[in-house]
PDB file of C-alpha atoms in Angstrom:
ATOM      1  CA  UNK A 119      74.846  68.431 110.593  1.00  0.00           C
ATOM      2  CA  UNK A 120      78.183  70.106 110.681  1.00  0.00           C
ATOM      3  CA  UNK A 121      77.936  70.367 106.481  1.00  0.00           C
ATOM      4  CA  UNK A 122      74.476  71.614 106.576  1.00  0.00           C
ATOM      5  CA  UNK A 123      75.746  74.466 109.047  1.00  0.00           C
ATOM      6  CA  UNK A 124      78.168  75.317 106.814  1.00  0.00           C
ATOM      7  CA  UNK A 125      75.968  75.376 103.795  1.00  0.00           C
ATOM      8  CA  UNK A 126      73.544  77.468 105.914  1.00  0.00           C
ATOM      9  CA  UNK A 127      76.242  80.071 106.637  1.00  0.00           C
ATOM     10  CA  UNK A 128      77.633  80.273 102.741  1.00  0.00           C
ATOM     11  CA  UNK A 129      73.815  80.957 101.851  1.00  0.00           C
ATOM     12  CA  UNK A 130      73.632  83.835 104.260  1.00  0.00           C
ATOM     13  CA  UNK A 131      77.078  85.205 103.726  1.00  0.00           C
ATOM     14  CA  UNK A 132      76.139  87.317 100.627  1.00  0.00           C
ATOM     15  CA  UNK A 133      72.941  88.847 102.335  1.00  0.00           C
ATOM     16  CA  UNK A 134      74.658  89.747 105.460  1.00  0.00           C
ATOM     17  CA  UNK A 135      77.938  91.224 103.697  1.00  0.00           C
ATOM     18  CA  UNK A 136      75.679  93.129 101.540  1.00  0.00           C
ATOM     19  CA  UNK A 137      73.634  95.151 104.745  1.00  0.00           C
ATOM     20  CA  UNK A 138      77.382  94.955 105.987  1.00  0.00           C
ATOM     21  CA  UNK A 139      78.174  96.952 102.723  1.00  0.00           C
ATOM     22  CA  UNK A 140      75.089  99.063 102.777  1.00  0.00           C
ATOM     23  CA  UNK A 141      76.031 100.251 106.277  1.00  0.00           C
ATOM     24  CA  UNK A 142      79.549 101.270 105.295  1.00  0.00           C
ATOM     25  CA  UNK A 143      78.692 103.324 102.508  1.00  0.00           C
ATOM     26  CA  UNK A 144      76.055 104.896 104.762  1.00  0.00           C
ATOM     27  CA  UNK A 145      78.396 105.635 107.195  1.00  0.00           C
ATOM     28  CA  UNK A 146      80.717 106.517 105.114  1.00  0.00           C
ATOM     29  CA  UNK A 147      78.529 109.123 103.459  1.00  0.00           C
ATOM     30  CA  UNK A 148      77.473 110.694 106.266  1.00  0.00           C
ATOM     31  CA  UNK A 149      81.226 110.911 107.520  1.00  0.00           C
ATOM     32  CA  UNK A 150      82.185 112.484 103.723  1.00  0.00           C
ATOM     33  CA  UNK A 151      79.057 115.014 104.516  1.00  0.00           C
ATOM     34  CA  UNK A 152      80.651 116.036 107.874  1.00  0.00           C
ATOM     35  CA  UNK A 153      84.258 115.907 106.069  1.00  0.00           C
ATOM     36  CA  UNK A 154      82.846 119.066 103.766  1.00  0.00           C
ATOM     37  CA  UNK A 155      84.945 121.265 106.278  1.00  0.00           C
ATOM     38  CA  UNK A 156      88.197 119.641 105.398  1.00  0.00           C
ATOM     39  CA  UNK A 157      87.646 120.189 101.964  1.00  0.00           C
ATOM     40  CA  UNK A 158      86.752 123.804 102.470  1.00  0.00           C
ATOM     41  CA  UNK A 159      89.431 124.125 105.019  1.00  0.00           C
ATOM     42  CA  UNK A 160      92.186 123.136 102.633  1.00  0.00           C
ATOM     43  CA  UNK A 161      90.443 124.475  99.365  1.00  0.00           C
ATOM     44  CA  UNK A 162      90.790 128.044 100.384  1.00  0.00           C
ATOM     45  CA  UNK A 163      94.065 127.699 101.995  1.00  0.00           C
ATOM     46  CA  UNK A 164      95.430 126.001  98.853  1.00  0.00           C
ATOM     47  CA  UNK A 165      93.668 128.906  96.550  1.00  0.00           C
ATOM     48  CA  UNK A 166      95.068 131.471  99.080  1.00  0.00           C
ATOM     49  CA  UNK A 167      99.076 129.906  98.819  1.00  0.00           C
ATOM     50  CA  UNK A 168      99.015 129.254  94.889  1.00  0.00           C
ATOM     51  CA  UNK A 169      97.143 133.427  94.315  1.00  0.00           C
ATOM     52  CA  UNK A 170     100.022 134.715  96.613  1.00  0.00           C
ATOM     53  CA  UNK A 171     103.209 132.161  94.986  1.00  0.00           C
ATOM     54  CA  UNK A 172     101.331 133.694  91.816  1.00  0.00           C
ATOM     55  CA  UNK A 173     102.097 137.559  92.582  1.00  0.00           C
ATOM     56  CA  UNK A 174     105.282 136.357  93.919  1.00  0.00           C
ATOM     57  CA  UNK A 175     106.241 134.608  90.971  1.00  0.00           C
ATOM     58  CA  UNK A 176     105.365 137.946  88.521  1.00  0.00           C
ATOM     59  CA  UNK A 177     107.004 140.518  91.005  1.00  0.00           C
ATOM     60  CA  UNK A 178     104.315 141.609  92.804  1.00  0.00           C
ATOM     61  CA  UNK A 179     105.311 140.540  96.128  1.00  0.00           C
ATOM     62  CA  UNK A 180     109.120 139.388  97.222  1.00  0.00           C
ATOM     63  CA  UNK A 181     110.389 136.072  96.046  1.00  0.00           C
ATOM     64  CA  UNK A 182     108.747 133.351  98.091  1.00  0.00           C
ATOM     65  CA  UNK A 183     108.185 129.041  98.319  1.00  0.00           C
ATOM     66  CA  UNK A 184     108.635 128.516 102.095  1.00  0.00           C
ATOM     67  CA  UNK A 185     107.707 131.342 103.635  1.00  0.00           C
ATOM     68  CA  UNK A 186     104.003 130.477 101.669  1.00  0.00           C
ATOM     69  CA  UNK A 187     104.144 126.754 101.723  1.00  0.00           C
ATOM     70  CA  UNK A 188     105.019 126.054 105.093  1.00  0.00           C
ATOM     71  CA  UNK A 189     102.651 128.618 107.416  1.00  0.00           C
ATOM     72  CA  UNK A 190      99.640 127.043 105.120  1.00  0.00           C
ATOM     73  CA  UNK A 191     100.461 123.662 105.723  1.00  0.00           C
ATOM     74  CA  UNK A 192     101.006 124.468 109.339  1.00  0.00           C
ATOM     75  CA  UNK A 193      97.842 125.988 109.649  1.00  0.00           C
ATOM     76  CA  UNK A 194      96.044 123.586 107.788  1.00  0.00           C
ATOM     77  CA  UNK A 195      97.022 120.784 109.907  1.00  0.00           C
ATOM     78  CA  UNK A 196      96.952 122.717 112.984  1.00  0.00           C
ATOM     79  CA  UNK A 197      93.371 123.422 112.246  1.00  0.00           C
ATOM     80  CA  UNK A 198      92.442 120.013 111.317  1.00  0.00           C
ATOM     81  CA  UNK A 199      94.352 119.428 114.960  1.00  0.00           C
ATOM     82  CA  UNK A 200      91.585 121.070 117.269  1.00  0.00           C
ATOM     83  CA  UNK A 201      88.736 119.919 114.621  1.00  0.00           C
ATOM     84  CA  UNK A 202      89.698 116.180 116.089  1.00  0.00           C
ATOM     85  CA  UNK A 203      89.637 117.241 119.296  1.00  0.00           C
ATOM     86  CA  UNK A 204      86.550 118.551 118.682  1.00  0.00           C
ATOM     87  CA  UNK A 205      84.873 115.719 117.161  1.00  0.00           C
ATOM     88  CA  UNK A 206      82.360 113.616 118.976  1.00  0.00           C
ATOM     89  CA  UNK A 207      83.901 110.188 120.288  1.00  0.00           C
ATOM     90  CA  UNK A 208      80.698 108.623 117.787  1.00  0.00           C
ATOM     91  CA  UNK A 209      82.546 109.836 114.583  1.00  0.00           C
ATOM     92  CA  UNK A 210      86.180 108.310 115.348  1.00  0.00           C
ATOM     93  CA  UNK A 211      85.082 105.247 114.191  1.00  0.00           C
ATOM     94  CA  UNK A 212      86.813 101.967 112.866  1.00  0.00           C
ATOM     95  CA  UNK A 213      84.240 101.751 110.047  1.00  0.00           C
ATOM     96  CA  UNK A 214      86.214 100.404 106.875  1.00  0.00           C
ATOM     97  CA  UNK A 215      84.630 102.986 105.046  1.00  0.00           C
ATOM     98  CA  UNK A 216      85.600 105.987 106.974  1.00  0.00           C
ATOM     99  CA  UNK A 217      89.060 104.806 107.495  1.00  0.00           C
ATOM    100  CA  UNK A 218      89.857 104.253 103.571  1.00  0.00           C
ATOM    101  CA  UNK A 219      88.246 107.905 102.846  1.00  0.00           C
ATOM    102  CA  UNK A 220      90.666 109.627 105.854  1.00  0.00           C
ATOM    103  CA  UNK A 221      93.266 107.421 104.629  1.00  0.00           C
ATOM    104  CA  UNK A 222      92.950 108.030 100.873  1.00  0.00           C
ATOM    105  CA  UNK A 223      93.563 112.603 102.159  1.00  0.00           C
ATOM    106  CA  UNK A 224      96.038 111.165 104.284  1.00  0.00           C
ATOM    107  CA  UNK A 225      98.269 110.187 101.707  1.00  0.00           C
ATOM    108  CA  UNK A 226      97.503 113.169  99.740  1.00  0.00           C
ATOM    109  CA  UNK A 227      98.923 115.324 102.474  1.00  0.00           C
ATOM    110  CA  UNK A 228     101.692 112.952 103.834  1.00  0.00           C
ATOM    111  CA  UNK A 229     103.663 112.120 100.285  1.00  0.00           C
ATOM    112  CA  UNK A 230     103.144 115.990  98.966  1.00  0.00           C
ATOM    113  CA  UNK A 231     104.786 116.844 102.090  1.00  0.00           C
ATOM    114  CA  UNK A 232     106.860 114.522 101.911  1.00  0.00           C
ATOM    115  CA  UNK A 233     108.606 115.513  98.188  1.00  0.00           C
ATOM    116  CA  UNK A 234     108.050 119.389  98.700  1.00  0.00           C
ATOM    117  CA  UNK A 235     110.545 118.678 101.951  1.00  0.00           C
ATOM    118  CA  UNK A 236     112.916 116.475 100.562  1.00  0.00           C
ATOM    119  CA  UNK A 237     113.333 118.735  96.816  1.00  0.00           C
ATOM    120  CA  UNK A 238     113.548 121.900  98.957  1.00  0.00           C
ATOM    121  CA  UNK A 239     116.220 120.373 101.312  1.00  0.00           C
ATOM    122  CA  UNK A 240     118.242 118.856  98.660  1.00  0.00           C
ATOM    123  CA  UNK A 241     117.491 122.126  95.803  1.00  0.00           C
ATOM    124  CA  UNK A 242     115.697 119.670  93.409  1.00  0.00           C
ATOM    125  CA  UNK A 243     112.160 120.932  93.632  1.00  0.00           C
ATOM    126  CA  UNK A 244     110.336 121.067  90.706  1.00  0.00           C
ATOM    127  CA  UNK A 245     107.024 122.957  90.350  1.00  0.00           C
ATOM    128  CA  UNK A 246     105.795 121.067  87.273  1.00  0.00           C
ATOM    129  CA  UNK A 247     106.513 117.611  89.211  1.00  0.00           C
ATOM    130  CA  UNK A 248     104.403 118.744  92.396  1.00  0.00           C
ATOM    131  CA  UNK A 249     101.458 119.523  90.367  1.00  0.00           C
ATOM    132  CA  UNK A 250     101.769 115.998  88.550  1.00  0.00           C
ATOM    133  CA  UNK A 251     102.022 114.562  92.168  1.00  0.00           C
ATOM    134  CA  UNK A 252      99.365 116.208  94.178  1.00  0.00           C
ATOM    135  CA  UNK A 253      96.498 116.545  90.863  1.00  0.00           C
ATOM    136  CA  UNK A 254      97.226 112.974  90.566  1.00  0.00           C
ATOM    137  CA  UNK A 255      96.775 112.248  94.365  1.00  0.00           C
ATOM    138  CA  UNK A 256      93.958 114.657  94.868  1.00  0.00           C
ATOM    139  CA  UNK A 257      92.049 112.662  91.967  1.00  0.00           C
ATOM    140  CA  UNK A 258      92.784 109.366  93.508  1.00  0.00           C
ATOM    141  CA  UNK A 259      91.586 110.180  97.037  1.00  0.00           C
ATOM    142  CA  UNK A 260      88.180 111.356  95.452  1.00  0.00           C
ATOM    143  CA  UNK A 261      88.109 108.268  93.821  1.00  0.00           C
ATOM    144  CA  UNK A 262      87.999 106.378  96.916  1.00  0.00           C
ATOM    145  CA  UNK A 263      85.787 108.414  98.747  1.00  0.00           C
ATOM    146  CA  UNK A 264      83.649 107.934  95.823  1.00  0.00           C
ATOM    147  CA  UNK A 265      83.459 104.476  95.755  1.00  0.00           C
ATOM    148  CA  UNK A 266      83.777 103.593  99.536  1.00  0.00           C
ATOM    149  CA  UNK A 267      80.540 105.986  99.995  1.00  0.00           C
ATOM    150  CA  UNK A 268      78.547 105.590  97.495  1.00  0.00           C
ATOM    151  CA  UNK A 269      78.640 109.487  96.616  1.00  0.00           C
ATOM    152  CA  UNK A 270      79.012 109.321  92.743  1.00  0.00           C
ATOM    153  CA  UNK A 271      79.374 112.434  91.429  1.00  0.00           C
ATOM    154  CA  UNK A 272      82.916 112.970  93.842  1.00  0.00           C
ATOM    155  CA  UNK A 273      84.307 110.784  90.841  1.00  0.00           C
ATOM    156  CA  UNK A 274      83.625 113.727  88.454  1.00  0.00           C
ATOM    157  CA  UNK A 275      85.736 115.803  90.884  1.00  0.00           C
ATOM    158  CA  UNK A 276      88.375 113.207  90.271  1.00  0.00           C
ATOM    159  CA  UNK A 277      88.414 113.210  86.349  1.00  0.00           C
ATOM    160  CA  UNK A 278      88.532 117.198  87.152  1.00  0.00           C
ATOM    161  CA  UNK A 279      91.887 116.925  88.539  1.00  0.00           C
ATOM    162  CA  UNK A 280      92.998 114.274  86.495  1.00  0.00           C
ATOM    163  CA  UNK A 281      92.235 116.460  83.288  1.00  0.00           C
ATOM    164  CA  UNK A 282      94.495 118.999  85.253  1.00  0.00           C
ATOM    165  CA  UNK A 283      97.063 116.529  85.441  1.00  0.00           C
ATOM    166  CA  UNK A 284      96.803 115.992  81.792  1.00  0.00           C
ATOM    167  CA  UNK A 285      96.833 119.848  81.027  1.00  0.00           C
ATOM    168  CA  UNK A 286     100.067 120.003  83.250  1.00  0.00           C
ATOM    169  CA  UNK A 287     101.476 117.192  82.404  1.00  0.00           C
ATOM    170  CA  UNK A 288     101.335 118.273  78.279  1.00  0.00           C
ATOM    171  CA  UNK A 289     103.298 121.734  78.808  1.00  0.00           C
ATOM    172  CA  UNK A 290     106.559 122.243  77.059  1.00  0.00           C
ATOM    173  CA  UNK A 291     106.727 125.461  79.218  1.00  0.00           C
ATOM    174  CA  UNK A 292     105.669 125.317  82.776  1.00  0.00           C
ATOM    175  CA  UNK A 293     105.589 128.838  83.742  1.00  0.00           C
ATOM    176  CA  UNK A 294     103.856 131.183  86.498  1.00  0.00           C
ATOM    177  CA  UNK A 295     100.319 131.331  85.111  1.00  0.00           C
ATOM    178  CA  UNK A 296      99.994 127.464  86.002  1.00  0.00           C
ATOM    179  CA  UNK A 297      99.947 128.846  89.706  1.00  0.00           C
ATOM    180  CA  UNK A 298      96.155 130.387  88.553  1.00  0.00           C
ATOM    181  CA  UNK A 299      95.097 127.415  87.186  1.00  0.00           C
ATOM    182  CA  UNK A 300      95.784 125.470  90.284  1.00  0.00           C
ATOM    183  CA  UNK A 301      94.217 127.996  92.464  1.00  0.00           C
ATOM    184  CA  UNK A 302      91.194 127.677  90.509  1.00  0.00           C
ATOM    185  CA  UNK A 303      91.382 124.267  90.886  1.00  0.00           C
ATOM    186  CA  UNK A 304      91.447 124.687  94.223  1.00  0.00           C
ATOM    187  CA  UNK A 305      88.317 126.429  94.469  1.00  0.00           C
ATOM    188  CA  UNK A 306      86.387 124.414  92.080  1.00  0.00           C
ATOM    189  CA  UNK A 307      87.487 121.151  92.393  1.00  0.00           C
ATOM    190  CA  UNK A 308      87.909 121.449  96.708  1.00  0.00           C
ATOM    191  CA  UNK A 309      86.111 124.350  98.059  1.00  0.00           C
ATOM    192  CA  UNK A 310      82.982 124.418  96.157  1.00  0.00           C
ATOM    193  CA  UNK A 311      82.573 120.090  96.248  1.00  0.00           C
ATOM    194  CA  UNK A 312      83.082 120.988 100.056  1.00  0.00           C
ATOM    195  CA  UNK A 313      80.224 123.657 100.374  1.00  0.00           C
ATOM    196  CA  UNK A 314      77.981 121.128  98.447  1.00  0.00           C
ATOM    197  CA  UNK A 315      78.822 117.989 100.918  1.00  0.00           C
ATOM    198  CA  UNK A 316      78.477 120.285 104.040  1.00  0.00           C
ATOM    199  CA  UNK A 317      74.803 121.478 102.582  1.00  0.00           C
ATOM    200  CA  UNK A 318      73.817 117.968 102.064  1.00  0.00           C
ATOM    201  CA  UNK A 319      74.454 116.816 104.902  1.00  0.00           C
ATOM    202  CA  UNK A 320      72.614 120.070 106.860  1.00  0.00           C
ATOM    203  CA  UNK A 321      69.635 118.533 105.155  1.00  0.00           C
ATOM    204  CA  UNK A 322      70.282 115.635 106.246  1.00  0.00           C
ATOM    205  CA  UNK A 323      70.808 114.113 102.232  1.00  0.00           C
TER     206      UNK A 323
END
């Protein structure tokens, strides 16, 4: 009896971790929908910070990393701050799903942080290394949210960044006008992906 129990469950395993499945990924998609804002959010903020380090960098404004850097990322994060608060206790959920997609941005944030900190304290930050960091990072966490949704076409938003990666990665001379391709970046690859998932999910797609 016991052995036909246990053949019973093993037969149903695959059909219930497959509506299991299917319910993450919808869950998950509607949370990415909702998540638009953060991608906005930190789209234009990042477009804003690498356009100004650009005019800084060619004279235009005074010489400036900190004073640009670290008011963005403390609005940023103050911002997402009261957009937690804010949120519904229904969307702070344990779903596997959701958690790997906020945890994939997470470790964007955390580890770019993280180096910019640590090479500013110590005087060994490198702009070319930051840009290999975070485009690699940035690519990664669509990646995830990609897969762990079910929203396909955020993996063409990855190879995106990764092919900025590659661009930054190949230059013998890393100079200033790499600031306006990341702050195009920026808005293509964050803000505009960000509209797009905030749209879809108005119409309830």
């Amino acid at each position: 009896m016991m052995a036909s129990d246990m053949n019973n469950d093993a037969v149903g395993n695959p059909a219930e971790d497959l509506a299991l499945i299917r319910q993450m990924m919808e869950a998950g998609r509607t949370r990415v929908a909702v998540s638009g804002v953060h991608f906005i959010l930190w789209g234009l903020l990042l477009t804003l910070a690498f356009f100004v380090q650009y005019l800084s960098a060619y004279g235009y404004l005074p010489p400036m990393l900190v004073e640009i850097w670290a008011p963005m990322a403390a609005i940023g994060w103050l911002i997402e701050f009261f957009l937690a608060r804010r949120s519904p206790p229904v969307s702070r959920t344990s779903n596997p799903a959701v958690v790997a997609h906020a945890a994939s941005w997470s470790v964007v944030g955390i580890a770019t942080l993280a180096y910019f900190a640590v090479s500013v304290i110590t005087k060994t930050f490198d702009p070319k290394a930051i840009t290999v960091l975070s485009t690699g990072l940035i690519g990664g966490a669509y990646w995830v949210t990609s897969t762990v949704t079910g929203v396909r076409w955020l993996k063409y938003i990855a190879l995106g960044w990764w092919a900025v990666l590659a661009y930054a990665t190949s230059l013998k001379v890393y100079d200033g006008e790499m600031l306006l391709v990341m702050a195009a970046a920026s808005a293509l690859l964050l803000t505009i992906p960000g509209f797009v998932l905030r749209r879809l999910h108005g119409s309830g797609e």
